[in-house]
Structures are given as structure tokens and as C-alpha cells.
Coordinates of C-alpha atoms (C1' of nucleotides) in Angstrom, one line a residue:
Chain F
X580 CA 142.2 172.8 77.3
X581 CA 143.3 169.2 76.9
X582 CA 146.2 168.1 79.0
X583 CA 148.2 165.3 77.5
X584 CA 150.8 162.8 78.6
X585 CA 153.7 164.6 76.9
X586 CA 153.0 167.9 78.7
X587 CA 153.0 166.2 82.0
X588 CA 156.1 164.3 81.1
X589 CA 157.9 167.4 80.1
X590 CA 156.9 169.2 83.3
X591 CA 158.0 166.2 85.4
X592 CA 161.4 166.1 83.7
X593 CA 162.0 169.8 83.7
X594 CA 161.0 170.3 87.3
X595 CA 162.5 167.2 88.9
X596 CA 159.4 165.2 89.6
X597 CA 160.7 162.0 88.0
X598 CA 163.2 160.8 85.4
X599 CA 164.7 157.6 84.0
X600 CA 167.0 155.5 86.3
X601 CA 170.7 155.1 85.5
X602 CA 170.2 157.6 82.7
X603 CA 173.9 158.5 82.3
X604 CA 174.7 154.9 81.3
X605 CA 173.9 153.5 77.8
X606 CA 172.7 150.2 79.3
X607 CA 170.0 151.7 81.5
X608 CA 167.2 149.2 81.5
X609 CA 163.7 150.2 80.7
X610 CA 161.0 150.2 83.4
X611 CA 162.9 151.8 86.2
X612 CA 162.4 155.5 87.1
X613 CA 163.5 157.7 90.0
X614 CA 161.7 160.4 91.9
X615 CA 163.5 163.7 92.0
X616 CA 163.4 166.2 94.8
X617 CA 159.9 167.6 94.0
X618 CA 158.5 164.1 93.1
X619 CA 159.6 162.4 96.3
X620 CA 158.3 165.2 98.4
X621 CA 154.9 164.9 96.7
X622 CA 155.0 161.2 97.0
X623 CA 155.7 161.4 100.7
X624 CA 152.8 163.7 101.2
X625 CA 150.6 161.4 99.2
X626 CA 151.5 158.5 101.4
X627 CA 150.9 160.7 104.5
X628 CA 147.4 161.6 103.2
X629 CA 146.7 157.9 102.6
X630 CA 147.7 157.2 106.2
X631 CA 145.5 160.0 107.4
X632 CA 142.4 159.2 105.3
X633 CA 142.5 155.4 105.4
X634 CA 145.0 153.9 107.9
X635 CA 144.4 156.2 110.9
X636 CA 140.8 156.9 110.1
X637 CA 140.0 153.2 110.1
X638 CA 142.3 152.2 112.9
X639 CA 144.4 150.0 110.7
X640 CA 147.9 148.7 111.6
X641 CA 150.8 149.5 109.4
X642 CA 153.8 147.2 108.9
X643 CA 157.0 147.4 106.7
X644 CA 157.9 144.0 105.4
X645 CA 160.9 142.6 103.5
X646 CA 161.2 143.0 99.8
X647 CA 163.0 139.7 99.4
X648 CA 161.0 136.7 100.5
X649 CA 161.5 132.9 100.5
X650 CA 160.4 130.6 97.8
X651 CA 157.9 129.0 100.1
X652 CA 156.0 132.3 100.4
X653 CA 155.3 132.3 96.7
X654 CA 154.6 128.6 96.5
X655 CA 151.9 129.2 99.1
X656 CA 150.7 132.4 97.4
X657 CA 150.4 130.7 94.0
X658 CA 152.8 133.0 92.3
X659 CA 155.3 130.2 91.5
X660 CA 152.5 128.2 89.9
X661 CA 150.2 130.9 88.4
X662 CA 152.6 133.7 87.7
X663 CA 154.3 131.7 85.1
X664 CA 153.0 131.8 81.6
X665 CA 153.7 129.2 79.0
X666 CA 155.3 130.9 76.0
X667 CA 156.5 129.7 72.6
X668 CA 159.1 131.4 70.5
X669 CA 159.3 131.2 66.7
X670 CA 162.6 129.6 65.7
X671 CA 162.8 131.8 62.5
X672 CA 161.8 135.3 63.5
X673 CA 161.9 135.2 67.2
X674 CA 158.4 136.4 67.9
X675 CA 157.0 135.1 71.2
X676 CA 153.5 134.2 72.1
X677 CA 151.5 133.0 75.0
X678 CA 151.2 129.4 74.1
X679 CA 147.8 128.8 75.8
X680 CA 146.2 131.9 74.3
X681 CA 147.5 131.2 70.9
X682 CA 146.3 127.6 70.9
X683 CA 142.8 128.7 72.1
X684 CA 142.6 131.4 69.4
X685 CA 143.7 129.1 66.5
X686 CA 142.0 125.8 67.5
X687 CA 139.4 126.7 70.0
X688 CA 141.1 124.1 72.2
X689 CA 141.3 125.1 75.9
X690 CA 144.6 124.8 77.6
X691 CA 144.2 124.4 81.4
X692 CA 146.5 126.4 83.6
X693 CA 148.2 123.3 85.0
X694 CA 148.8 121.6 81.6
X695 CA 152.4 120.2 81.4
X696 CA 154.7 121.7 78.8
X697 CA 155.1 118.5 76.8
X698 CA 151.3 118.3 76.5
X699 CA 151.2 121.9 75.2
X700 CA 154.0 121.0 72.7
X701 CA 151.9 118.1 71.6
X702 CA 149.0 120.3 70.9
X703 CA 151.1 122.6 68.8
X704 CA 152.4 119.6 66.8
X705 CA 148.9 118.1 66.5
X706 CA 147.5 121.2 65.0
X707 CA 150.7 122.1 63.1
X708 CA 150.6 125.6 64.5
X709 CA 153.1 128.0 63.1
X710 CA 154.2 131.6 63.6
X711 CA 151.6 134.0 62.3
X712 CA 154.2 136.5 61.3
X713 CA 156.6 134.4 59.2
X714 CA 155.1 130.9 59.1
X715 CA 158.2 129.7 60.9
X716 CA 158.2 126.7 63.3
X717 CA 157.8 127.2 67.0
X718 CA 160.4 126.0 69.4
X719 CA 159.3 124.1 72.5
X720 CA 157.3 125.7 75.3
X721 CA 159.1 127.5 78.0
X722 CA 157.9 129.4 81.1
X723 CA 158.1 133.0 81.7
X724 CA 157.8 134.1 85.3
X725 CA 157.2 137.7 86.1
X726 CA 159.0 137.5 89.4
X727 CA 162.6 138.5 89.8
X728 CA 164.6 135.6 91.2
X729 CA 167.4 136.3 93.6
X730 CA 170.0 134.1 95.2
X731 CA 170.7 134.5 98.9
X732 CA 174.1 133.8 100.4
X733 CA 177.0 132.0 98.9
X734 CA 174.8 129.1 97.8
X735 CA 172.4 131.4 96.1
X736 CA 169.4 130.0 97.9
X737 CA 166.3 130.5 95.7
X738 CA 164.2 133.5 96.8
X739 CA 162.2 136.2 95.0
X740 CA 161.6 140.0 95.0
X741 CA 158.0 140.3 96.0
X742 CA 155.6 140.9 93.1
X743 CA 153.1 142.5 95.5
X744 CA 153.7 143.9 98.9
X745 CA 150.7 142.1 100.5
X746 CA 152.4 138.7 101.1
X747 CA 154.3 140.1 104.0
X748 CA 150.9 141.1 105.6
X749 CA 149.6 137.5 105.2
X750 CA 152.7 136.0 106.5
X751 CA 152.8 138.3 109.5
X752 CA 149.1 138.2 110.1
X753 CA 149.1 135.8 113.0
X754 CA 151.7 137.7 115.0
X755 CA 150.2 141.1 114.4
X756 CA 146.8 139.8 115.4
X757 CA 148.1 138.3 118.6
X758 CA 150.6 141.0 119.7
X759 CA 148.4 144.0 118.7
X760 CA 145.3 142.5 120.3
X761 CA 143.5 142.5 117.0
X762 CA 139.8 142.0 116.4
X763 CA 138.0 141.3 113.2
X764 CA 137.6 143.2 111.0
X765 CA 141.2 144.3 111.1
X766 CA 142.9 146.3 108.4
X767 CA 146.7 145.9 108.0
X768 CA 148.4 148.3 105.7
X769 CA 151.8 148.6 104.1
X770 CA 153.6 150.9 101.7
X771 CA 156.6 149.7 99.8
X772 CA 158.1 148.5 96.6
X773 CA 157.1 145.6 94.5
X774 CA 158.9 144.1 91.5
X775 CA 157.6 142.6 88.3
X776 CA 159.6 141.6 85.3
X777 CA 157.2 143.2 82.8
X778 CA 157.8 142.1 79.2
X779 CA 157.1 145.6 77.9
X780 CA 157.4 148.3 80.5
X781 CA 156.1 151.6 79.1
X782 CA 155.0 155.1 79.7
X783 CA 157.2 156.1 82.6
X784 CA 155.4 155.7 85.9
X785 CA 152.5 153.8 84.4
X786 CA 154.1 150.4 83.9
X787 CA 157.3 149.9 85.9
X788 CA 159.4 146.9 86.8
X789 CA 160.0 148.3 90.3
X790 CA 157.1 150.2 91.7
X791 CA 155.4 151.5 94.8
X792 CA 152.3 150.0 96.2
X793 CA 150.2 151.1 99.2
X794 CA 148.2 148.1 100.1
X795 CA 145.5 147.5 102.7
X796 CA 144.4 144.0 103.6
X797 CA 141.2 143.9 105.6
X798 CA 140.8 140.6 107.5
X799 CA 137.2 139.9 108.2
X800 CA 134.8 137.2 109.3
X801 CA 133.1 136.1 106.1
X802 CA 129.8 135.6 108.0
X803 CA 129.8 139.2 109.2
X804 CA 130.4 141.2 106.0
X805 CA 127.2 143.2 106.5
X806 CA 127.8 143.9 110.1
X807 CA 129.7 147.2 110.0
X808 CA 128.5 149.9 112.3
X809 CA 131.0 152.4 110.8
X810 CA 129.4 151.9 107.4
X811 CA 126.8 154.6 108.4
X812 CA 129.6 157.2 108.3
X813 CA 130.0 156.8 104.6
X814 CA 126.6 155.3 103.5
X815 CA 125.7 158.5 101.5
X816 CA 129.0 158.7 99.7
X817 CA 128.5 158.7 96.0
X818 CA 130.1 155.8 94.2
X819 CA 130.5 155.6 90.5
X820 CA 130.1 152.0 89.4
X821 CA 130.5 150.9 85.8
X822 CA 129.6 147.8 83.8
X823 CA 132.4 145.3 83.0
X824 CA 133.1 146.9 79.7
X825 CA 133.2 150.3 81.3
X826 CA 130.4 151.5 79.2
X827 CA 127.7 153.0 81.4
X828 CA 128.5 154.5 84.8
X829 CA 125.9 154.4 87.6
X830 CA 126.2 157.1 90.2
X831 CA 124.7 155.9 93.4
X832 CA 125.2 156.1 97.2
X833 CA 127.1 153.4 98.9
X834 CA 123.9 152.4 100.6
X835 CA 121.9 152.1 97.4
X836 CA 124.7 150.3 95.6
X837 CA 124.2 147.4 98.0
X838 CA 120.5 147.3 97.7
X839 CA 120.8 147.4 93.9
X840 CA 123.2 144.5 94.1
X841 CA 126.0 146.4 92.5
X842 CA 128.2 145.8 95.5
X843 CA 128.0 142.5 97.4
X844 CA 128.1 143.8 101.0
X845 CA 128.6 146.6 103.5
X846 CA 132.3 145.8 104.1
X847 CA 133.2 146.2 100.4
X848 CA 131.0 149.2 100.0
X849 CA 132.5 150.9 103.1
X850 CA 136.1 150.6 101.7
X851 CA 135.1 151.6 98.2
X852 CA 133.6 154.7 99.8
X853 CA 136.7 155.5 101.8
X854 CA 138.7 155.1 98.7
X855 CA 136.5 157.5 96.8
X856 CA 136.8 160.1 99.7
X857 CA 140.6 159.6 99.7
X858 CA 141.0 160.2 96.0
X859 CA 138.8 163.3 96.1
X860 CA 141.3 164.7 98.6
X861 CA 144.3 164.0 96.3
X862 CA 143.0 166.4 93.7
X863 CA 142.1 163.6 91.2
X864 CA 138.9 164.5 89.5
X865 CA 136.6 161.7 90.9
X866 CA 134.0 162.7 88.3
X867 CA 136.3 161.0 85.9
X868 CA 136.6 157.8 87.9
X869 CA 134.8 154.6 88.1
X870 CA 134.7 151.3 89.9
X871 CA 134.7 148.7 87.2
X872 CA 133.7 145.1 88.2
X873 CA 136.1 142.7 86.5
X874 CA 134.9 139.7 84.6
X875 CA 136.2 136.3 85.5
X876 CA 138.8 136.3 82.7
X877 CA 140.2 139.6 83.9
X878 CA 140.4 138.8 87.6
X879 CA 143.7 137.9 89.3
X880 CA 144.0 134.2 90.1
X881 CA 143.4 134.8 93.8
X882 CA 140.3 137.1 93.6
X883 CA 136.7 136.0 93.8
X884 CA 135.2 139.5 93.4
X885 CA 137.2 142.4 92.0
X886 CA 136.6 146.0 91.3
X887 CA 139.2 148.2 89.7
X888 CA 139.2 151.8 90.6
X889 CA 140.0 153.5 87.3
X890 CA 140.5 157.1 86.3
X891 CA 140.2 158.8 83.0
X892 CA 143.4 160.3 81.7
X893 CA 144.7 161.6 78.4
X894 CA 145.9 158.1 77.5
X895 CA 142.7 156.4 78.5
X896 CA 141.3 154.8 81.6
X897 CA 144.0 153.9 84.0
X898 CA 143.8 151.4 86.8
X899 CA 144.9 153.0 90.1
X900 CA 143.6 150.6 92.7
X901 CA 142.7 146.9 92.5
X902 CA 140.0 146.1 95.0
X903 CA 140.0 142.3 95.4
X904 CA 138.0 140.1 97.6
X905 CA 140.6 137.4 98.1
X906 CA 138.4 135.3 100.3
X907 CA 140.6 132.9 102.4
X908 CA 142.8 132.1 99.4
X909 CA 146.0 133.5 101.0
X910 CA 145.6 132.5 104.6
X911 CA 144.5 129.1 103.6
X912 CA 147.5 128.7 101.2
X913 CA 150.0 129.9 103.9
X914 CA 148.4 127.8 106.5
X915 CA 148.8 124.6 104.4
X916 CA 152.3 125.4 103.2
X917 CA 153.7 126.5 106.6
X918 CA 151.6 124.0 108.5
X919 CA 150.6 126.8 110.9
X920 CA 147.1 127.3 112.1
X921 CA 146.2 130.8 111.0
X922 CA 142.6 130.8 112.3
X923 CA 141.8 133.5 114.9
X924 CA 139.2 133.6 117.6
X925 CA 136.1 135.7 117.0
X926 CA 134.5 136.6 120.4
X927 CA 131.2 137.4 118.8
X928 CA 130.8 133.9 117.5
X929 CA 132.8 132.3 120.3
X930 CA 134.6 130.3 117.8
X931 CA 137.7 130.2 115.6
X932 CA 137.5 131.4 112.0
X933 CA 139.9 131.6 109.1
X934 CA 139.5 135.3 108.1
X935 CA 138.7 136.3 104.6
X936 CA 140.5 139.2 103.0
X937 CA 139.4 142.3 101.2
X938 CA 142.2 144.2 99.6
X939 CA 142.8 147.7 98.4
X940 CA 146.0 147.5 96.3
X941 CA 146.9 151.0 95.3
X942 CA 149.5 151.9 92.7
X943 CA 151.3 154.9 94.1
X944 CA 153.3 155.8 90.9
X945 CA 150.2 155.8 88.7
X946 CA 148.4 157.9 91.3
X947 CA 151.1 160.5 91.3
X948 CA 151.0 160.6 87.5
X949 CA 147.2 161.0 87.6
X950 CA 147.3 163.8 90.2
X951 CA 149.9 165.7 88.1
X952 CA 147.7 165.3 85.0
X953 CA 144.5 166.2 86.7
X954 CA 146.1 169.2 88.4
X955 CA 147.9 170.5 85.3
X956 CA 146.3 173.7 84.2
X957 CA 147.1 176.2 81.5
X958 CA 145.7 179.6 82.3
X959 CA 144.6 181.1 79.0
X960 CA 143.7 184.4 80.7
X961 CA 147.3 184.9 81.8
X962 CA 149.7 184.1 78.9
X963 CA 149.0 180.4 79.2
X964 CA 150.8 180.2 82.5
X965 CA 151.3 176.6 83.6
X966 CA 149.8 176.1 87.0
X967 CA 150.0 172.8 88.9
X968 CA 146.9 173.1 91.0
X969 CA 148.0 170.6 93.6
X970 CA 146.3 170.5 96.9
X971 CA 148.4 172.4 99.4
X972 CA 149.1 169.3 101.5
X973 CA 150.5 167.6 98.5
X974 CA 152.6 170.4 97.0
X975 CA 156.4 169.9 97.1
X976 CA 156.7 173.6 98.0
X977 CA 154.1 175.1 100.3
X978 CA 155.4 178.6 100.4
X979 CA 157.7 180.6 98.2
X980 CA 159.5 183.5 99.9
X981 CA 160.4 186.3 97.6
X982 CA 161.8 189.7 98.3
X983 CA 160.5 192.2 95.7
X984 CA 164.1 193.4 95.5
X985 CA 167.2 192.6 97.5
X986 CA 168.3 196.2 98.3
X987 CA 167.2 198.3 101.3
X988 CA 167.3 195.3 103.6
X989 CA 164.5 193.5 101.9
X990 CA 166.6 190.5 101.0
X991 CA 167.8 190.3 104.6
X992 CA 164.3 190.5 105.9
X993 CA 163.0 187.9 103.5
X994 CA 165.8 185.5 104.5
X995 CA 164.8 186.0 108.1
X996 CA 161.2 185.1 107.4
X997 CA 162.4 182.1 105.4
X998 CA 164.5 180.7 108.3
X999 CA 161.5 181.2 110.6
X1000 CA 159.3 179.0 108.5
X1001 CA 161.6 176.4 106.9
X1002 CA 161.7 174.0 109.8
X1003 CA 158.0 173.5 109.8
X1004 CA 157.0 173.9 106.1
X1005 CA 158.5 173.1 102.7
X1006 CA 159.6 176.6 101.7
X1007 CA 161.7 178.0 98.9
X1008 CA 163.6 181.2 98.9
X1009 CA 164.1 182.9 95.6
X1010 CA 165.5 186.4 94.9
X1011 CA 166.7 186.0 91.3
X1012 CA 164.9 187.6 88.3
X1013 CA 161.8 189.5 88.1
X1014 CA 159.0 188.9 90.6
X1015 CA 156.6 187.7 87.9
X1016 CA 159.1 185.1 86.7
X1017 CA 159.5 183.9 90.2
X1018 CA 155.7 183.6 90.7
X1019 CA 155.5 181.5 87.5
X1020 CA 158.3 179.2 88.5
X1021 CA 156.5 178.5 91.8
X1022 CA 153.2 177.9 90.0
X1023 CA 154.8 175.2 87.9
X1024 CA 155.7 173.1 90.9
X1025 CA 152.4 173.7 92.5
X1026 CA 153.4 176.0 95.4
X1027 CA 150.0 177.3 96.6
X1028 CA 151.4 180.4 98.4
X1029 CA 154.0 183.0 97.7
X1030 CA 155.0 185.5 100.3
X1031 CA 156.4 188.7 99.0
X1032 CA 158.5 191.1 101.0
X1033 CA 158.2 194.7 99.7
X1034 CA 159.1 198.2 100.9
X1035 CA 155.9 198.4 102.9
X1036 CA 157.2 195.4 104.9
X1037 CA 160.0 197.6 106.2
X1038 CA 157.4 200.2 107.4
X1039 CA 154.7 198.2 109.0
X1040 CA 156.1 194.6 109.1
X1041 CA 153.4 193.2 106.8
X1042 CA 154.0 190.9 103.8
X1043 CA 151.8 189.9 101.0
X1044 CA 150.5 186.4 100.5
X1045 CA 149.8 185.6 96.9
X1046 CA 147.4 182.7 96.0
X1047 CA 148.5 180.5 93.2
X1048 CA 145.2 179.8 91.5
X1049 CA 143.6 183.2 91.8
X1050 CA 146.7 185.3 91.7
X1051 CA 145.1 187.5 94.4
X1052 CA 147.2 188.9 97.2
X1053 CA 146.4 189.9 100.7
X1054 CA 148.5 191.6 103.4
X1055 CA 149.4 189.7 106.5
X1056 CA 151.4 190.7 109.5
X1057 CA 154.8 189.0 109.4
X1058 CA 154.4 187.9 112.9
X1059 CA 151.1 186.1 112.0
X1060 CA 152.4 184.5 108.9
X1061 CA 153.1 181.1 110.5
X1062 CA 149.6 180.9 111.9
X1063 CA 148.2 182.1 108.6
X1064 CA 149.8 179.2 106.7
X1065 CA 148.8 176.7 109.3
X1066 CA 145.2 177.8 109.1
X1067 CA 145.3 177.8 105.3
X1068 CA 146.7 174.3 105.3
X1069 CA 144.1 173.1 107.8
X1070 CA 141.3 174.7 105.8
X1071 CA 142.4 172.9 102.7
X1072 CA 142.5 169.5 104.4
X1073 CA 139.0 169.6 105.7
Chain W
rG1284 C1' 159.5 139.8 73.0
rC1285 C1' 158.3 140.9 67.5
rG1286 C1' 157.5 144.8 63.8
rA1287 C1' 157.5 150.0 62.1
rC1288 C1' 159.4 154.7 63.1
rG1289 C1' 162.6 157.6 65.9
rG1290 C1' 167.1 159.4 69.4
rU1291 C1' 171.2 166.5 68.5
rC1292 C1' 172.2 171.5 74.9
rG1293 C1' 167.4 171.0 80.7
rU1294 C1' 163.1 171.5 76.8
rC1295 C1' 161.5 172.1 71.7
rC1296 C1' 163.6 172.4 67.0
rA1297 C1' 167.5 173.4 62.6
rG1298 C1' 171.4 170.6 60.4
rU1299 C1' 171.4 164.1 58.0
rU1300 C1' 168.3 163.7 51.6
rU1301 C1' 173.8 164.8 48.5
rG1302 C1' 179.8 162.9 54.3
rG1303 C1' 183.7 168.3 54.2
rU1304 C1' 183.4 176.4 56.7
rC1305 C1' 179.4 172.0 62.1
rU1306 C1' 185.1 174.7 65.8
rA1307 C1' 177.2 171.9 65.7
rG1308 C1' 172.9 177.1 65.0
rG1309 C1' 168.2 179.1 67.2
rA1310 C1' 164.2 179.7 70.7
rC1311 C1' 162.6 178.8 75.6
rA1312 C1' 164.7 177.6 80.3
rU1313 C1' 169.0 178.3 83.4
rC1314 C1' 173.4 181.0 85.7
rA1315 C1' 176.2 185.9 86.5
rG1316 C1' 176.2 191.2 86.1
rA1317 C1' 173.5 195.8 85.0
rU1318 C1' 168.8 198.2 85.0
rU1319 C1' 163.7 198.0 86.8
rG1320 C1' 160.6 197.2 91.2
rC1321 C1' 154.1 193.1 91.9
rC1322 C1' 152.9 189.1 87.6
rA1323 C1' 157.5 185.0 82.3
rA1324 C1' 160.4 193.2 81.2
rU1325 C1' 165.2 194.9 79.0
rC1326 C1' 170.5 194.8 78.0
rU1327 C1' 175.4 192.3 78.3
rG1328 C1' 178.0 187.9 79.1
rG1329 C1' 178.2 182.6 80.4
rU1330 C1' 177.0 177.3 81.1
rA1331 C1' 175.1 173.5 78.1
rA1332 C1' 174.1 168.4 73.2
rC1333 C1' 175.3 164.9 68.2
rC1334 C1' 172.4 157.7 72.8
rC1335 C1' 176.5 153.8 73.2
rG1336 C1' 180.1 150.5 70.7
rG1337 C1' 182.2 149.0 66.2
rG1338 C1' 182.9 149.7 60.8
rU1339 C1' 183.5 152.4 55.9
rU1340 C1' 186.4 157.0 54.6
rC1341 C1' 191.6 161.5 53.8
rA1342 C1' 187.0 163.2 56.5
rA1343 C1' 181.0 160.8 60.0
rA1344 C1' 175.8 164.4 63.7
rU1345 C1' 175.2 162.7 58.5
rC1346 C1' 176.5 156.2 55.5
rC1347 C1' 176.7 150.7 57.3
rC1348 C1' 176.4 146.9 61.5
rG1349 C1' 175.3 145.7 66.6
rG1350 C1' 173.4 147.3 71.3
rC1351 C1' 170.4 150.6 74.5
rC1352 C1' 166.3 153.8 75.1
rG1353 C1' 161.6 156.0 73.4
rU1354 C1' 156.7 156.3 70.6
rC1355 C1' 153.1 153.4 68.2
rG1356 C1' 151.0 148.5 66.8
rC1357 C1' 150.8 143.2 68.1
rA1358 C1' 151.3 140.4 72.4
rC1359 C1' 151.6 141.1 77.7
rC1360 C1' 150.0 143.8 82.0
rA1361 C1' 149.2 140.5 90.0

RNA sequence: GCGACGGUCGUCCAGUUUGGUCUAGGACAUCAGAUUGCCAAUCUGGUAACCCGGGUUCAAAUCCCGGCCGUCGCACCA
């Protein structure tokens, strides 16, 4: 069975996982999607799992920063300078091109990032470059910045929607470190929205203009990247590391990856291992994942070493997490621009150090899509029933509560059981249609358990618990149902 | 952003070629009632759509123009 993007998309739309933003209006812009009731529930649980497996496990600190930030932040971060691409537009057909790339391709002449627009115009003129589509003349170079600019207050002070959540962490670092009595290495985490004015947003949750990130910035002493006692906890975790072109994948323990030189140090290996363990718990098939080391051309402007955590899906390899060693790029930039000293004291060295940063920048929306696709299952043995085999702790509905019929007090009894459980768990009560149909509906939204109230319940106060994947049922005392669910959930987690 | 193709109930599709019984049809899904009572059962009834704006015409889902959205390709993608 091959699951494809369209099947996942259809399920997502039909079952309220996500859908286009502003869809009742004809001018709804592309690149904006909303999470519906099932989707937001699953997303919340995904974030909670992330907290559990990464933030709490590692003793990180979580913050929630502003989405709109001042111009200075992005001058310091380099986004004002580097996030702008020089573009040229054909005056005849309107096609636009990256000026620097086009010149390099046609003339082999390198255009440095900082080259002024009029110099680039000069190059186009010198080589008499024309539009490849229609041979039309190019207009003069302009700049495209991927950041959304906003105006604050009546004077419309220049500011920007953050293009990545992490700048808040860098800007707040000094205060967090001081007030929370931080010690290196220190992980600071944040979940929130970022905004990028993508030229061509596509494929629903996979390339959005407004999207969720879960970011972790680990501040560390660059001289102590191999001094990590907690590395031993994960040293035998299997990492799948691929070559730059993604061709061959090496499976090796975190420990061996370092000795083979695939990963530069223990700190990086430790977090790549945590990330692998986390994704295994999301239900993503980690056997279809890889850490791909990026070439210099592919890396972001701030990264010195970068691994992308990528997962194989029906539409190809998809980048879910960017793991960037940002060195002191950010704190140095903010230190200079703000004129603040962002060094911290490292008691081991008895001296001040400007921390380096290793980052795990996770795309939540893409992860949600991947989980849906990897958990989507058509059961050929049972009429091709569609089962979303979500982990119980990610399922939008944990327990469906279904009276076999409503008469003879079964409906009443079932509603009673429902109200006993609904405060603690995500439950769904359903008495309409045949029992089989109701089971199938629950399977499609990934509910792992269905509790059925039948005539026997009225005799001995037992109910059946039906398991989504196996379709097997077992009888449980109604009074022990809550405990049963709690145990099942705990068993799934560990 | 450019180019090609496309856009009809929640979903999938018929209808567009050749404008007119289209007052837009079906299947699945959904809702109500009946019947049944453990795996998408049956019967009856209902809800529900021509992407938006303009034009041509006696008449537009159908033709023309513009916009928006989608798929693919190019380009782009911290």
C-alpha cells in the first residue's frame, strides 16, 4: 500500500485536521492554513510530547517571545542584509530571476552577497543579459525580502514579523541566564509562529507563509563540546546519517558517529540522538529518516555546520528539522548591535565566555503532515478500512464511547460513562448509525480505543474496549475503565 | 513570480466540445425517522455545489476578459 499526499489531504479536509485560511472569501491568499478541531488537538499533543521528550528531559527552559520585533533585532541577526535577494524582472514578459544566480549561470561571474544594485545592473548590461523566456530586456535590480514588514503605531515605525522564532531566545538570553541561574550548556526552547513571505507557497502545510516552529537553542561553551556526561544516556542510539547528496545512509550509534568523524562532537551527537528518540515516539517511521549534512552552498548564512533531519514521504524527502551549529554568530551580532555584553561566566573555566549555539529548529506543520502520512493505513483485510494509526498520546480522540443501541437504558448508561471520562481524556460520544460505522469513523481520526456499552453491561457492569489496530475487544469493569485507559496510555508512552 | 493545465454539493465524478428541459444529476459521506443489534446493513426522507468580478447573448456551469486558488514545470525555499 502506497499512501500519497492526496489521500492524506483528503482525510485532513474531511475530518477537520486542517484546511485553507479565509476560504469563504475569493481573495484568500495562498500559504495560510488553519488547524481544525482534530488538527489542533493533535498539534497540542505533539508539542506536549516535544516538551516531555526534549525540554523537560534535558532540563531546558521554555519562553514565549513576541512575534513582532524591532528592526534592530534583524539588523543584528543578519536578516535585513542576508534575507534580501537581488531580483531582476523582465520588462516584456514579467518573469523574475535571482540576479546573482542568473549572472553566475550565464557568465560564470560570481556576484558577492554584498554587491550593490548598480554594480549588478552594470554586469547585466556588460554581458547584455536578456530574459531566457522571451529575450526581453531586464529592468533594474530590486530587492526581495522574505520578511513581512509591519508598521508600529501612528508613525508606522519599521518592524518585522519574525522569520524564525529563535531571535527572541538570543535577545532574551542574558536575562534568562541571570534570572534562572543558568549554567552552560543551557537549552532554551520556544514554540510559536514564524512568518516568511514565500514566493511560491505550496502543498498545504509543507510550505506556509505563517507557520509553527518548535525551536531549541543550546548555549554552550565552545571549548567543552565533548564534555557531556549525559551523552552516555544516548550513546547507543542508532543515528542514520547520509552523505550530502542523500545517496547512502550510514546507520551507526551516536558514539561511533563521533569516532568515525560523521558528527563533530558529543554535544551535537547528543541532541541528534534525542531528536531521533523523539521522532520515534511521534509515530514517524525513523527507518525512513536521515540526517543529511548540508554543503556550504545549502547552509543558512548563520550556520557553520548543519544537518537536516529529513523524512521520506510520498512527495520525496522532506526537511523536518534544521540542526544548525550557529557558533557565536547570533550573540556576537546582538552584542555588537545592542552594545551589551552577552558573555557569561563559566565556573569550570573561571572566566567569561561568549556561548556558542547549537540549534534544533523543528517545523511543526511539516511534522504533523508526516505523522499523518506515516500513520495512514488502509486495511486490505477489512474492506480497505482507513485507519490512522496514531500513537494514543497524539490522537485527537482517545476514547470513543458507543452504546450498542440506545434503548433499554444503554444510551443513558453510555452517557454516564462518557461524563465520567470526558474531563480527563479526549472522548467522543456517538450513538448514531450502526456500530460498525461508528468504529470506522473513530478509526479515521485515529482514536485508539472504543468503549462499547451492550446489554451485558446492564447485567454485570462491564463494557468492551475495542482496539483500533487489531479490532480485538476485551471486557473491562466499568468502574475500572478510567484506570484501564490510564494504564494503556502510560504503556504506549514508555 | 513566469508558463502549462485545472476549479461543479463535505469528497469523488457527470454535465462544458455544439450556450437553451440544468429548476444542475449520481456515488460516497452527513442529518432525521424506521428497522436491526458488534464491525461502513436495509428502507424512507432531508441538507448540500457551478471560485469571484465583469462582458457577449433573448438565454451562460458552458463562450470572452480580469482576478483568486490549486497541480505540475522553471525559479525560490532561514
